[in-house]
mmCIF file of N, CA, C and O in Angstrom:
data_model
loop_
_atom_site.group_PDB
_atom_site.id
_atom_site.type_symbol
_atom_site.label_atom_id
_atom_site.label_comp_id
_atom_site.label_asym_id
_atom_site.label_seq_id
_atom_site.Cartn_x
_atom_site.Cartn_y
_atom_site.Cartn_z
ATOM 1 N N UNK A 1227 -153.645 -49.877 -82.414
ATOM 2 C CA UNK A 1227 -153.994 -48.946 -81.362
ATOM 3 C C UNK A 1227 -154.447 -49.751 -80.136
ATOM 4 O O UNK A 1227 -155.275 -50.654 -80.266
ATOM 5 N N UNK A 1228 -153.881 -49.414 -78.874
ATOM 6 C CA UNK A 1228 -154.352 -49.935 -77.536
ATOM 7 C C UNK A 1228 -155.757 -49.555 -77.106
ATOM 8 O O UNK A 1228 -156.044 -48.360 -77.186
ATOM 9 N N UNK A 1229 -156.547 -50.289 -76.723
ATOM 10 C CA UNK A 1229 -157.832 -49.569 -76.473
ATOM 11 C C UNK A 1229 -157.651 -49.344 -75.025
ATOM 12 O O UNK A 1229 -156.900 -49.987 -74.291
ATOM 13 N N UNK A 1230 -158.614 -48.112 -74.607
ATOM 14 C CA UNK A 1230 -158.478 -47.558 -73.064
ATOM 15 C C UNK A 1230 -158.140 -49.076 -72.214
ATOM 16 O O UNK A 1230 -157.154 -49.279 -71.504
ATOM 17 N N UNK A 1231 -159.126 -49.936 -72.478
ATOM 18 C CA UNK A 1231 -158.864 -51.191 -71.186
ATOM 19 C C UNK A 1231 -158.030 -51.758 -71.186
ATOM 20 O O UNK A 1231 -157.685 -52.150 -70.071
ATOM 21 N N UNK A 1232 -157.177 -52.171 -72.361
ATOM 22 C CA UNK A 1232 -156.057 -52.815 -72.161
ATOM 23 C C UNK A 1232 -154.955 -51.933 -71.554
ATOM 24 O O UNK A 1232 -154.125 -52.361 -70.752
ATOM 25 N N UNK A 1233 -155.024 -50.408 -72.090
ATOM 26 C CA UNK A 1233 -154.014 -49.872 -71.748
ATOM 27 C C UNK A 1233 -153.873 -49.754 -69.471
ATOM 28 O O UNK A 1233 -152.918 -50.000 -68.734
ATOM 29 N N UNK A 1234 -154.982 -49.391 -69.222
ATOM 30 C CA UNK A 1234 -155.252 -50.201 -67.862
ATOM 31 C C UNK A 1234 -154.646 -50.890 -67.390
ATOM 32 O O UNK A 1234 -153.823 -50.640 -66.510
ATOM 33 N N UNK A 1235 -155.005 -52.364 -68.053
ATOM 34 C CA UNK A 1235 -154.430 -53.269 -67.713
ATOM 35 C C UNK A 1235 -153.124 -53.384 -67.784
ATOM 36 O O UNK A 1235 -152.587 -53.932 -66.821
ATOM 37 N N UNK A 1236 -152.330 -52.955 -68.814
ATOM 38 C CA UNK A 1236 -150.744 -52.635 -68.444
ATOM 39 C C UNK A 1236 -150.074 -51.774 -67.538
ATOM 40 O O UNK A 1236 -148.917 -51.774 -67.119
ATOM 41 N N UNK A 1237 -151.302 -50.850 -67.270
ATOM 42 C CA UNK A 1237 -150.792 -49.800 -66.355
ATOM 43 C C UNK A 1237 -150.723 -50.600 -64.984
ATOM 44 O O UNK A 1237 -149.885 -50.029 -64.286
ATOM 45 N N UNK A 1238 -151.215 -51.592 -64.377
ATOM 46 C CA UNK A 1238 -151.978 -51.728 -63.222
ATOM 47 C C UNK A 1238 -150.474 -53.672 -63.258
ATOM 48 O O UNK A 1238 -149.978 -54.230 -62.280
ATOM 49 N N UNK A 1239 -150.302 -54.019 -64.729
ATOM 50 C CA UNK A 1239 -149.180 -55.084 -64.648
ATOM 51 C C UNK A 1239 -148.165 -54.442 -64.309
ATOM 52 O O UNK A 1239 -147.537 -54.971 -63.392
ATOM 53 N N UNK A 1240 -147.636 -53.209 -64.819
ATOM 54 C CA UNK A 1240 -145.952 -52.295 -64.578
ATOM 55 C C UNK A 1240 -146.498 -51.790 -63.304
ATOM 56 O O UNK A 1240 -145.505 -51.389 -62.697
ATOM 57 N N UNK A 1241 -147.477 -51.604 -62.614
ATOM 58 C CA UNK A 1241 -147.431 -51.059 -61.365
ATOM 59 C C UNK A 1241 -147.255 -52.344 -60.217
ATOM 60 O O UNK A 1241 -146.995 -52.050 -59.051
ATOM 61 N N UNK A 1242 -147.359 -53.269 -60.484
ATOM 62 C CA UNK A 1242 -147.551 -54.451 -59.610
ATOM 63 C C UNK A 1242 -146.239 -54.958 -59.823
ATOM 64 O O UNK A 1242 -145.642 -55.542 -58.918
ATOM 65 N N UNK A 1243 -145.532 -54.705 -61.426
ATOM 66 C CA UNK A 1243 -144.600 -55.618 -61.469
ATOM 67 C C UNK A 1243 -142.928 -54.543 -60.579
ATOM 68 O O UNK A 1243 -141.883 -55.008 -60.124
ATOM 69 N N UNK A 1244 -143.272 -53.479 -60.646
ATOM 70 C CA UNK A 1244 -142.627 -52.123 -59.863
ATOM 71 C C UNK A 1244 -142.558 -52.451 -58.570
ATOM 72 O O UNK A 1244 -141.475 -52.855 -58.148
ATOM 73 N N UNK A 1245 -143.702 -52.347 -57.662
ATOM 74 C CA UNK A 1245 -143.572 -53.321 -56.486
ATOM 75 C C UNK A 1245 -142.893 -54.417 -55.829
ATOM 76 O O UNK A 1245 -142.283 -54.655 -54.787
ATOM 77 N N UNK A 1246 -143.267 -54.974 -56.892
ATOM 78 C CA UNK A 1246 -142.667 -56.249 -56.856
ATOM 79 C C UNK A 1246 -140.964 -56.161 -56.749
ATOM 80 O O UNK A 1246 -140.195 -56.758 -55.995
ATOM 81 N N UNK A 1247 -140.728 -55.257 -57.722
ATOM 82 C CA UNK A 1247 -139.508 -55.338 -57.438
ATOM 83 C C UNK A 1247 -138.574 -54.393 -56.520
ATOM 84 O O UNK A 1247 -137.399 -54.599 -56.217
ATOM 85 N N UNK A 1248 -139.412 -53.280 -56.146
ATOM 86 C CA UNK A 1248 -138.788 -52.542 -54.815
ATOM 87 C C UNK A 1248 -139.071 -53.351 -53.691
ATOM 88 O O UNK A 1248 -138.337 -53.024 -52.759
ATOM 89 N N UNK A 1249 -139.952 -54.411 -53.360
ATOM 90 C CA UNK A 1249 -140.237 -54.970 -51.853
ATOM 91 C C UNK A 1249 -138.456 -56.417 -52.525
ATOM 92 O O UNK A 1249 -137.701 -56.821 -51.641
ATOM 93 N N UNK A 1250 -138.296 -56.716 -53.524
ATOM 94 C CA UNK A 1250 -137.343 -57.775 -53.447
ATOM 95 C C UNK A 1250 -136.164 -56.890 -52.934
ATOM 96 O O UNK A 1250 -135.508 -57.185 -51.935
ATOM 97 N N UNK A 1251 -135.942 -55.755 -53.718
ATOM 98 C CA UNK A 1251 -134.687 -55.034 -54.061
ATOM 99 C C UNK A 1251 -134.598 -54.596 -52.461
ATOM 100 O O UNK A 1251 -133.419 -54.487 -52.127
ATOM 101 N N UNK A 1252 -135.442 -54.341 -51.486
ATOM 102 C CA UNK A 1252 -135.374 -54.388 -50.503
ATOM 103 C C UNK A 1252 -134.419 -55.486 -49.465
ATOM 104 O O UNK A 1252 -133.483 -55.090 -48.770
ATOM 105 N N UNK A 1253 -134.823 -56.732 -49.528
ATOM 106 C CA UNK A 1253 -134.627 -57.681 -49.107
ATOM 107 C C UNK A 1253 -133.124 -58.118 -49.758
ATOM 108 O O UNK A 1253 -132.353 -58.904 -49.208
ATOM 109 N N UNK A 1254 -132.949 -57.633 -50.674
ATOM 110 C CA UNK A 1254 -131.511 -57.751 -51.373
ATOM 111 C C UNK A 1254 -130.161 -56.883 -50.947
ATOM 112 O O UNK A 1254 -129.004 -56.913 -51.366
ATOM 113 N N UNK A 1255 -130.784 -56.151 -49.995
ATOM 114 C CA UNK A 1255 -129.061 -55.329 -50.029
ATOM 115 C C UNK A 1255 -129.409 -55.559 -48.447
ATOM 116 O O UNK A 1255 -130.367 -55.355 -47.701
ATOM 117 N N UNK A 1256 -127.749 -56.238 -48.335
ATOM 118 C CA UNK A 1256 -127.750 -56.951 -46.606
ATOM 119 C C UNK A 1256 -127.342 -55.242 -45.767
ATOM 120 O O UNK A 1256 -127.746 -55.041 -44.622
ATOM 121 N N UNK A 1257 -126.690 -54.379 -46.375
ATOM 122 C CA UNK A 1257 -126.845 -52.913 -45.984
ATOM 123 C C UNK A 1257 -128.059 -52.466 -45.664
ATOM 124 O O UNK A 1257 -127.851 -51.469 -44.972
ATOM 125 N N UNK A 1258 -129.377 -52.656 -45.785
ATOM 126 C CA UNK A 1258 -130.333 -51.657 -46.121
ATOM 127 C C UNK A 1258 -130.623 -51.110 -44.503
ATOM 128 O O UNK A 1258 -130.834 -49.958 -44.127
ATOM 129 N N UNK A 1259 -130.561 -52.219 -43.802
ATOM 130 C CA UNK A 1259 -131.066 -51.657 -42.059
ATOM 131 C C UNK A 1259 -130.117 -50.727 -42.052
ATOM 132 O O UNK A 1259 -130.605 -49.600 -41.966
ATOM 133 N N UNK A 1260 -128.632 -50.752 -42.125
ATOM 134 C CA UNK A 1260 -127.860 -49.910 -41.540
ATOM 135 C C UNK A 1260 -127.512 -48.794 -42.155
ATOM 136 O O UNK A 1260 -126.965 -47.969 -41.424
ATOM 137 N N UNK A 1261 -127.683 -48.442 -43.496
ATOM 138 C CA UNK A 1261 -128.325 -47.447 -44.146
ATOM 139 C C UNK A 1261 -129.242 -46.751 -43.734
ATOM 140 O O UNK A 1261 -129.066 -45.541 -43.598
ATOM 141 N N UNK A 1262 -130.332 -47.289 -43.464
ATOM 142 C CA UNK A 1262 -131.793 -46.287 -43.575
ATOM 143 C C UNK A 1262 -131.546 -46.059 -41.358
ATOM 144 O O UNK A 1262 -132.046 -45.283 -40.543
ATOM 145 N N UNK A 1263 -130.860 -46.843 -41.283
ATOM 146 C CA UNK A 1263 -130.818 -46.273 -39.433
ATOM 147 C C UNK A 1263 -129.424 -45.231 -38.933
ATOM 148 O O UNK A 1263 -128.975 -44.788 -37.876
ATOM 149 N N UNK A 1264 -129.085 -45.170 -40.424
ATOM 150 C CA UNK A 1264 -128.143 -43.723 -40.461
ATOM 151 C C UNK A 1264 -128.568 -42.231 -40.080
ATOM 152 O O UNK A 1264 -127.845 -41.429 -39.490
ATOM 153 N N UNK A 1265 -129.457 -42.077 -40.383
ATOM 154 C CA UNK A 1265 -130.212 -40.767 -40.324
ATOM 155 C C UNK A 1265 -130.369 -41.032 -38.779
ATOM 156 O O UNK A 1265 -129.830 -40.028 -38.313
ATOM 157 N N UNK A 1266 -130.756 -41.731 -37.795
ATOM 158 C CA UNK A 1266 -130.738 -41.935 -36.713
ATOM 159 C C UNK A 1266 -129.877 -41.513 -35.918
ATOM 160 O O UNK A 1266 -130.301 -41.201 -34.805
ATOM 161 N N UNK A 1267 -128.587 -41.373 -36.152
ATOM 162 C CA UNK A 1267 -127.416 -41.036 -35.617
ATOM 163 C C UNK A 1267 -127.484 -39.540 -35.431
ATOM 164 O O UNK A 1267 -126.660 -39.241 -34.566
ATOM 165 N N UNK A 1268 -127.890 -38.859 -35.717
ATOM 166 C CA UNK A 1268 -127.788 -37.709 -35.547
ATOM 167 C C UNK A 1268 -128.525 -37.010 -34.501
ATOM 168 O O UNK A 1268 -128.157 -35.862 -34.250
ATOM 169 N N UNK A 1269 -129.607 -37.555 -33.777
ATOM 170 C CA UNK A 1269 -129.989 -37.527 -32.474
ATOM 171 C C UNK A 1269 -129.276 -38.570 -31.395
ATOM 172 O O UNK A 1269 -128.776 -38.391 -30.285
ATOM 173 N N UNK A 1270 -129.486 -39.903 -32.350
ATOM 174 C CA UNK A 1270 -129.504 -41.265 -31.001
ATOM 175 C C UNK A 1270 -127.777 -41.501 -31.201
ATOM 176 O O UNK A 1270 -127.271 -42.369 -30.490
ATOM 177 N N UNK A 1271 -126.967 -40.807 -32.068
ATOM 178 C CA UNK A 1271 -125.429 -41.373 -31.917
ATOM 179 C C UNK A 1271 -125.334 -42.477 -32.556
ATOM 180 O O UNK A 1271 -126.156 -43.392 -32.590
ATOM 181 N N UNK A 1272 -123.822 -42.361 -33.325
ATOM 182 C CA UNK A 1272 -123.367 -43.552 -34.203
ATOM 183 C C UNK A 1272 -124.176 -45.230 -33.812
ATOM 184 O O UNK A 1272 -124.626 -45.734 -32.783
ATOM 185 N N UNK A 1273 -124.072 -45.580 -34.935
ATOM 186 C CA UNK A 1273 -124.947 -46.849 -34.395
ATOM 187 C C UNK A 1273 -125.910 -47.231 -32.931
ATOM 188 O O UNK A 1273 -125.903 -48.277 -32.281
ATOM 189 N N UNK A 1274 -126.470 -46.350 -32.775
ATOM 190 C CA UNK A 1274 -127.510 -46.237 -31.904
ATOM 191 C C UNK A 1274 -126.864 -46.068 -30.651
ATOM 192 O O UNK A 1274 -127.566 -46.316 -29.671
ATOM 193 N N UNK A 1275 -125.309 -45.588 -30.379
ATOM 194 C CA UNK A 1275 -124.958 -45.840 -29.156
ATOM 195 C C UNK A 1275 -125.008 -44.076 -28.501
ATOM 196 O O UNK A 1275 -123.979 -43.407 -28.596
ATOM 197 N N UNK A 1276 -125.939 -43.624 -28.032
ATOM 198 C CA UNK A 1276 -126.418 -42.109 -27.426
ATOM 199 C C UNK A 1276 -125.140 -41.350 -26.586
ATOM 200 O O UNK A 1276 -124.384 -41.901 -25.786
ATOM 201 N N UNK A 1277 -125.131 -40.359 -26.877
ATOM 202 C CA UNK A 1277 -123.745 -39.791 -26.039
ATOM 203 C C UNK A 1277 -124.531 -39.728 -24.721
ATOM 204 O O UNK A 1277 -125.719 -39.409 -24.674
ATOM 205 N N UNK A 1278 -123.566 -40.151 -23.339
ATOM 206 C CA UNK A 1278 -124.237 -40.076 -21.873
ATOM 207 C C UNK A 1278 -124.222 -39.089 -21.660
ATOM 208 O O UNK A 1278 -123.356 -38.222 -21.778
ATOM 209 N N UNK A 1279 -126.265 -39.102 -20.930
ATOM 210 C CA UNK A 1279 -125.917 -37.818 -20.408
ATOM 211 C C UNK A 1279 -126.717 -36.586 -21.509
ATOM 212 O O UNK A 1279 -126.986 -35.441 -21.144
ATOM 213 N N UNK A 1280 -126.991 -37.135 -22.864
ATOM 214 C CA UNK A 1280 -127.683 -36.192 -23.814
ATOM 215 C C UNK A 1280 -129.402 -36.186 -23.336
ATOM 216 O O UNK A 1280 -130.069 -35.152 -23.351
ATOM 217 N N UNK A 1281 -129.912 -37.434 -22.952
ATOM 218 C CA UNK A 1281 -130.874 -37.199 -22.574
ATOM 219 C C UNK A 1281 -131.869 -38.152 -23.801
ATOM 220 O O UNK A 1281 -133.087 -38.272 -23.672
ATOM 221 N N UNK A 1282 -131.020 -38.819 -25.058
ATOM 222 C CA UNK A 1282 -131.836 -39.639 -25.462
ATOM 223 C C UNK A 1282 -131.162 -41.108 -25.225
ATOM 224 O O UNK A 1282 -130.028 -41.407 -24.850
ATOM 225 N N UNK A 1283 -132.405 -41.998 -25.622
ATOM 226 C CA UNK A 1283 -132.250 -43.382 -25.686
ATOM 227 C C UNK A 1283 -131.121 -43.886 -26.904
ATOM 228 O O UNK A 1283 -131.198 -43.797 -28.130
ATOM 229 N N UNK A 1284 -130.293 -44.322 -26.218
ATOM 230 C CA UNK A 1284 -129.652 -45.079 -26.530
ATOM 231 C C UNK A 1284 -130.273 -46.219 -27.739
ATOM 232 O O UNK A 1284 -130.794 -47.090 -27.042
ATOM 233 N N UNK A 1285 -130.395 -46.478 -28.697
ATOM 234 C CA UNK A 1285 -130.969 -47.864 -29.574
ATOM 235 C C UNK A 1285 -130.043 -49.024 -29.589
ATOM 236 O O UNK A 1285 -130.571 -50.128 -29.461
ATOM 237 N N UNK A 1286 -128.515 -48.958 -29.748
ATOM 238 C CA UNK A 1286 -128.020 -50.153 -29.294
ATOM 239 C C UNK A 1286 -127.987 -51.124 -28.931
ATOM 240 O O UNK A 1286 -127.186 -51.073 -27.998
ATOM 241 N N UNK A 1287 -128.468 -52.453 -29.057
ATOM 242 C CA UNK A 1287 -129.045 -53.304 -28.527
ATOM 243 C C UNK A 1287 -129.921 -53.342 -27.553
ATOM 244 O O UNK A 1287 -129.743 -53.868 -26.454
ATOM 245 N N UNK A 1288 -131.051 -52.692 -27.996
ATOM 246 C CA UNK A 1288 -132.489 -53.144 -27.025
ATOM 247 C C UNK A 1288 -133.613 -53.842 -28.399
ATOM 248 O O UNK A 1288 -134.012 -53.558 -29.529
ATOM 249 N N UNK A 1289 -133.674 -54.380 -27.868
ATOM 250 C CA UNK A 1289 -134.598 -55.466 -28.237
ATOM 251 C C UNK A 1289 -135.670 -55.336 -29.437
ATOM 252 O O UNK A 1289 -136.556 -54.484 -29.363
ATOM 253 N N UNK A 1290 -135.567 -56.185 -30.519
ATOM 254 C CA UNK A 1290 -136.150 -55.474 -31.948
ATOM 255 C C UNK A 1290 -137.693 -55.112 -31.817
ATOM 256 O O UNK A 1290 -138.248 -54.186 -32.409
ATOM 257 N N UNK A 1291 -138.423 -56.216 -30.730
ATOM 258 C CA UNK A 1291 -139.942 -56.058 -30.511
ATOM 259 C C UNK A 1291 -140.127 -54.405 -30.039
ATOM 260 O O UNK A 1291 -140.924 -53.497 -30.276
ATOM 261 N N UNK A 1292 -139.143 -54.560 -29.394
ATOM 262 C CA UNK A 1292 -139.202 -53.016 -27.878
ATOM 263 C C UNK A 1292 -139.362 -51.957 -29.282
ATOM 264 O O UNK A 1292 -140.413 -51.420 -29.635
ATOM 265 N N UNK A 1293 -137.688 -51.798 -30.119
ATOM 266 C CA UNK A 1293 -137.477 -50.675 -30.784
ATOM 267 C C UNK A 1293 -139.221 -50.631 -31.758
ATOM 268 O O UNK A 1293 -139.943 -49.646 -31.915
ATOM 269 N N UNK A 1294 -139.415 -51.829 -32.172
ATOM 270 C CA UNK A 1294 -140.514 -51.646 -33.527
ATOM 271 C C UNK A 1294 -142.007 -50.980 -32.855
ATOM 272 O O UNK A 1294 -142.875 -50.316 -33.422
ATOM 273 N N UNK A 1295 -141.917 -51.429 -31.478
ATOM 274 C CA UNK A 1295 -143.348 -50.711 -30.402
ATOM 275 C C UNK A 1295 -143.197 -49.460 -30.884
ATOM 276 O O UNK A 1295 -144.017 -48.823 -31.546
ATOM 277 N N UNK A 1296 -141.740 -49.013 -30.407
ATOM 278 C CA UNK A 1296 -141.761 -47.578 -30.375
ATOM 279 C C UNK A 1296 -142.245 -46.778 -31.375
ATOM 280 O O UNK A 1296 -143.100 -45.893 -31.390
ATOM 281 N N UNK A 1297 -141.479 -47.294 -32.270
ATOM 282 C CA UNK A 1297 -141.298 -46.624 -33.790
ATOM 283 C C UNK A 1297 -142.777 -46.491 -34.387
ATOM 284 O O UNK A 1297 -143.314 -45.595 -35.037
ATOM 285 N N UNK A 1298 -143.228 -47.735 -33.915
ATOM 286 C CA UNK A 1298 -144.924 -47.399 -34.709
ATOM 287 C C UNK A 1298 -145.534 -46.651 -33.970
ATOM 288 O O UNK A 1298 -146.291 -45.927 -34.616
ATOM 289 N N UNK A 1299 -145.568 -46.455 -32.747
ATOM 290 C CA UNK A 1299 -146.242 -45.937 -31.671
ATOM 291 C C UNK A 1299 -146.106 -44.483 -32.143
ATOM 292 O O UNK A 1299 -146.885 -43.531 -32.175
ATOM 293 N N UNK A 1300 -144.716 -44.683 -32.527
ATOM 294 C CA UNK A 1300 -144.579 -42.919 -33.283
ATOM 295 C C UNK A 1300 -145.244 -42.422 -34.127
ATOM 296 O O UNK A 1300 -145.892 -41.387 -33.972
ATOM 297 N N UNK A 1301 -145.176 -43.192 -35.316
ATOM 298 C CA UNK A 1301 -145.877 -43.298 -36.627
ATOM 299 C C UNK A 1301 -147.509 -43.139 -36.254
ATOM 300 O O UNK A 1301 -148.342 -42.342 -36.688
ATOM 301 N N UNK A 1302 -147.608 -44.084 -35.397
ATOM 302 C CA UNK A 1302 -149.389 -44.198 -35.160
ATOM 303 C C UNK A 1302 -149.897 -42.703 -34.680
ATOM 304 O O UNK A 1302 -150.920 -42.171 -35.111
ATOM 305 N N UNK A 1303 -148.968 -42.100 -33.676
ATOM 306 C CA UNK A 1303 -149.070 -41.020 -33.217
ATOM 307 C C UNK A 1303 -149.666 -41.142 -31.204
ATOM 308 O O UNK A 1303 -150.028 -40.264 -30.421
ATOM 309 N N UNK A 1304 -149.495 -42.694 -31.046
ATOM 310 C CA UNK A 1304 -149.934 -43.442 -29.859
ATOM 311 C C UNK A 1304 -148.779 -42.047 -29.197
ATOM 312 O O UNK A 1304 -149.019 -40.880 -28.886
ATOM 313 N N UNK A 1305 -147.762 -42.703 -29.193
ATOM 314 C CA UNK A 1305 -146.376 -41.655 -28.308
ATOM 315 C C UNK A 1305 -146.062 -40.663 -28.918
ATOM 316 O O UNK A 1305 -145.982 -40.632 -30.146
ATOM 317 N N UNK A 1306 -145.807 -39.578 -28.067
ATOM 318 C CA UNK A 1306 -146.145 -38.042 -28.494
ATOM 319 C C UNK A 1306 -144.570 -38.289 -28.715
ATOM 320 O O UNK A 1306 -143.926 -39.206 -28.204
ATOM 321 N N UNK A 1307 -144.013 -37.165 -29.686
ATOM 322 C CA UNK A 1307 -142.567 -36.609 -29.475
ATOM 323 C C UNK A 1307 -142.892 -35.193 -30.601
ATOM 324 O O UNK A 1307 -143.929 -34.735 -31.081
ATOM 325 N N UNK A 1308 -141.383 -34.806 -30.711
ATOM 326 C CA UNK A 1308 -141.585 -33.638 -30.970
ATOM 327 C C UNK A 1308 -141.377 -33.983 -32.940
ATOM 328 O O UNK A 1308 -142.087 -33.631 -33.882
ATOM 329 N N UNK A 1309 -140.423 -34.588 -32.904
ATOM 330 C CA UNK A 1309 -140.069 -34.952 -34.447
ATOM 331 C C UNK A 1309 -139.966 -36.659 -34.682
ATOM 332 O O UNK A 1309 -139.942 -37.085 -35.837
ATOM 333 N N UNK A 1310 -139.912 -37.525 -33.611
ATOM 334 C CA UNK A 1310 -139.980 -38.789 -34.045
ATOM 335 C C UNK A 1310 -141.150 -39.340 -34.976
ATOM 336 O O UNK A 1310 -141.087 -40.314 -35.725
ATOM 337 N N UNK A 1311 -142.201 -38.513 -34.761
ATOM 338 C CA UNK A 1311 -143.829 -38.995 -35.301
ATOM 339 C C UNK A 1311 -143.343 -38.360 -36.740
ATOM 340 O O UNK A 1311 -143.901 -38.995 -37.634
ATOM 341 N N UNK A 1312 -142.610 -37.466 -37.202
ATOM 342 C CA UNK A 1312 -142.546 -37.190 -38.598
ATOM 343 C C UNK A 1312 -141.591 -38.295 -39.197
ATOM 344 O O UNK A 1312 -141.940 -38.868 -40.229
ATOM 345 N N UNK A 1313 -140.418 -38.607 -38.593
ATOM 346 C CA UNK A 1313 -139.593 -39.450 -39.284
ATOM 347 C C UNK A 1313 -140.193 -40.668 -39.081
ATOM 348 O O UNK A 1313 -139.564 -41.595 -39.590
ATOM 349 N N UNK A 1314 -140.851 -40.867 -38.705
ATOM 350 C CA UNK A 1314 -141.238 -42.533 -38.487
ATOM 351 C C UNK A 1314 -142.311 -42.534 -39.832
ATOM 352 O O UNK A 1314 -142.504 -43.394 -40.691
ATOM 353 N N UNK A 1315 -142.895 -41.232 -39.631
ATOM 354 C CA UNK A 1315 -143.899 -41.861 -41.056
ATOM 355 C C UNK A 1315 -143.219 -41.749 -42.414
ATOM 356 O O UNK A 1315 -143.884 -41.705 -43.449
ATOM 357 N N UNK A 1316 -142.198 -41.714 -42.406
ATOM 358 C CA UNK A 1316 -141.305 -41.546 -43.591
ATOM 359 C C UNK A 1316 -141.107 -43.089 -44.522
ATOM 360 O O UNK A 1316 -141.044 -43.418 -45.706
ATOM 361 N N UNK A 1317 -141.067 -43.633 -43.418
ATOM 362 C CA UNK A 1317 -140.264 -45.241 -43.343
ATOM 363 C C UNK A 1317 -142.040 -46.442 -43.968
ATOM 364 O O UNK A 1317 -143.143 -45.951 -43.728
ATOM 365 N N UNK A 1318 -142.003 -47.159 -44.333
ATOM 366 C CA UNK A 1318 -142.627 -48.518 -44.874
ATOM 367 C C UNK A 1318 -142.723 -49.285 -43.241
ATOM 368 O O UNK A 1318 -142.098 -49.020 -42.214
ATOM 369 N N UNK A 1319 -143.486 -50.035 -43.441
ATOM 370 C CA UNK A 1319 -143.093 -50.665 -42.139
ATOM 371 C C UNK A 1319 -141.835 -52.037 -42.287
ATOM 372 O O UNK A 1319 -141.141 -52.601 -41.442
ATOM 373 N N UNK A 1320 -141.966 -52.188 -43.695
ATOM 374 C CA UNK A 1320 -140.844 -53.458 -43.822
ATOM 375 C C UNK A 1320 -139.481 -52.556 -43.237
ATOM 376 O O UNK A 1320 -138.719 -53.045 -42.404
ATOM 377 N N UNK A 1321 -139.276 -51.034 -43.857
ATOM 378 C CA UNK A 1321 -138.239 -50.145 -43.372
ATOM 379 C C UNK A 1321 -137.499 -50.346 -41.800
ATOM 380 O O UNK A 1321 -136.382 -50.561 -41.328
ATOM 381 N N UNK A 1322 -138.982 -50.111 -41.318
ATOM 382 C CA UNK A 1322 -139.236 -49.853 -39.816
ATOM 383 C C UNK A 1322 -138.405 -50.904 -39.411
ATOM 384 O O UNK A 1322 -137.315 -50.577 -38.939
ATOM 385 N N UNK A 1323 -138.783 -52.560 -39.520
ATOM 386 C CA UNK A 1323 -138.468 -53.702 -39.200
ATOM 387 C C UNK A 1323 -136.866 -53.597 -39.392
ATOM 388 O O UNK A 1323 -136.233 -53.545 -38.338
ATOM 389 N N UNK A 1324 -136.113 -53.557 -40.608
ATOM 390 C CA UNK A 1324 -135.142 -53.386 -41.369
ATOM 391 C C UNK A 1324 -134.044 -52.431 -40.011
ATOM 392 O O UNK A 1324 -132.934 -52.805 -39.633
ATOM 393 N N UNK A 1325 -134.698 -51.340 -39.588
ATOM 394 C CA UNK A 1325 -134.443 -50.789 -38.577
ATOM 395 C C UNK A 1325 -134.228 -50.742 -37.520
ATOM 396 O O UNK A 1325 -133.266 -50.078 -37.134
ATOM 397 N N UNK A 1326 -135.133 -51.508 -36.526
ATOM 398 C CA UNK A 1326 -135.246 -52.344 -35.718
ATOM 399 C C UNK A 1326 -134.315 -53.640 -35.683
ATOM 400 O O UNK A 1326 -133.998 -54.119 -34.594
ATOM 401 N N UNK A 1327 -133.966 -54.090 -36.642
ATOM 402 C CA UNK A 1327 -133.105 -55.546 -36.916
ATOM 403 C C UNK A 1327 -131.783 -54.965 -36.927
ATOM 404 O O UNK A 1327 -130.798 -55.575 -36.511
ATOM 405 N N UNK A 1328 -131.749 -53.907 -37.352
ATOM 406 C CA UNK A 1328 -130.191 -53.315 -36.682
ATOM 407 C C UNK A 1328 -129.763 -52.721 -35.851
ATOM 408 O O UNK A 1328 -128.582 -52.813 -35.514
ATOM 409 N N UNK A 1329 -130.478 -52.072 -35.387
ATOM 410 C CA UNK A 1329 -130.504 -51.579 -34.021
ATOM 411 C C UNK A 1329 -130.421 -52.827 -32.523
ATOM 412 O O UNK A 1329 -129.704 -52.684 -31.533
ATOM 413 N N UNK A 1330 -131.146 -53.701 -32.727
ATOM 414 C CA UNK A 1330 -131.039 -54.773 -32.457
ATOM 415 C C UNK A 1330 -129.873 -55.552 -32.312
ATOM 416 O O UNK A 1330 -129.692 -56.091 -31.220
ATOM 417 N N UNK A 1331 -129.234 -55.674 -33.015
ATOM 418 C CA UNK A 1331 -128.502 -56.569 -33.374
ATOM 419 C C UNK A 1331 -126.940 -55.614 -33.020
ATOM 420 O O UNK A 1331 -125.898 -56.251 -33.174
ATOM 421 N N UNK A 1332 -126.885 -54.912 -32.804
ATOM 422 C CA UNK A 1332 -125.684 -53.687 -31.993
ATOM 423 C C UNK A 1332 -125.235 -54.096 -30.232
ATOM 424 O O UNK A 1332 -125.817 -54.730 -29.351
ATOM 425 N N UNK A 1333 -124.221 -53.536 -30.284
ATOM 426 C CA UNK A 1333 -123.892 -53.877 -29.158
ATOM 427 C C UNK A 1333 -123.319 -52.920 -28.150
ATOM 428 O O UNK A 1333 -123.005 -53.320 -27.029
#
């Protein structure tokens, strides 16, 4: 029989060792920015490039520091919008970055 503390202690090793492996499994799929900046498209346009003239920002290559300001600024609740502050808190901040690095990196 496991006594309460050990069982703890396994709970608290499979929770660390879980982590552990969603922050790698992260870093492992060279897709993941352009995946998770899919959902994006549906305001800001295919790969961040904005239809002219809609009235949003374009993400397309502007600058990963610029996009990641924003995005937290959202999250933080610093910059008001109407729905960006919900989707931003959706995201991790490694996400965020992940996001930013593709958006970035567009042309």
């Amino acid at each position: 029989m496991i006594r309460s503390s050990h069982r703890r202690a396994l709970a608290l090793i499979a929770a660390a060792a879980l982590a552990g492996a969603s922050g790698s499994a992260l870093a492992k799929d060279p897709n993941l920015g352009r995946n998770l900046a899919a959902t994006c498209a549906n305001c800001h346009g295919t790969n961040g490039q904005a239809v002219p003239g809609s009235g949003l920002d374009a993400l397309a290559g502007t600058p990963r520091d610029k996009l990641l300001q924003k995005l937290n600024d959202f999250k933080t609740g610093v910059k008001p919008a109407t729905i960006m502050h919900q989707i931003s808190k959706g995201y991790t901040d490694e996400q965020l970055g992940l996001i930013a690095d593709y958006f970035a990196a567009q042309k």
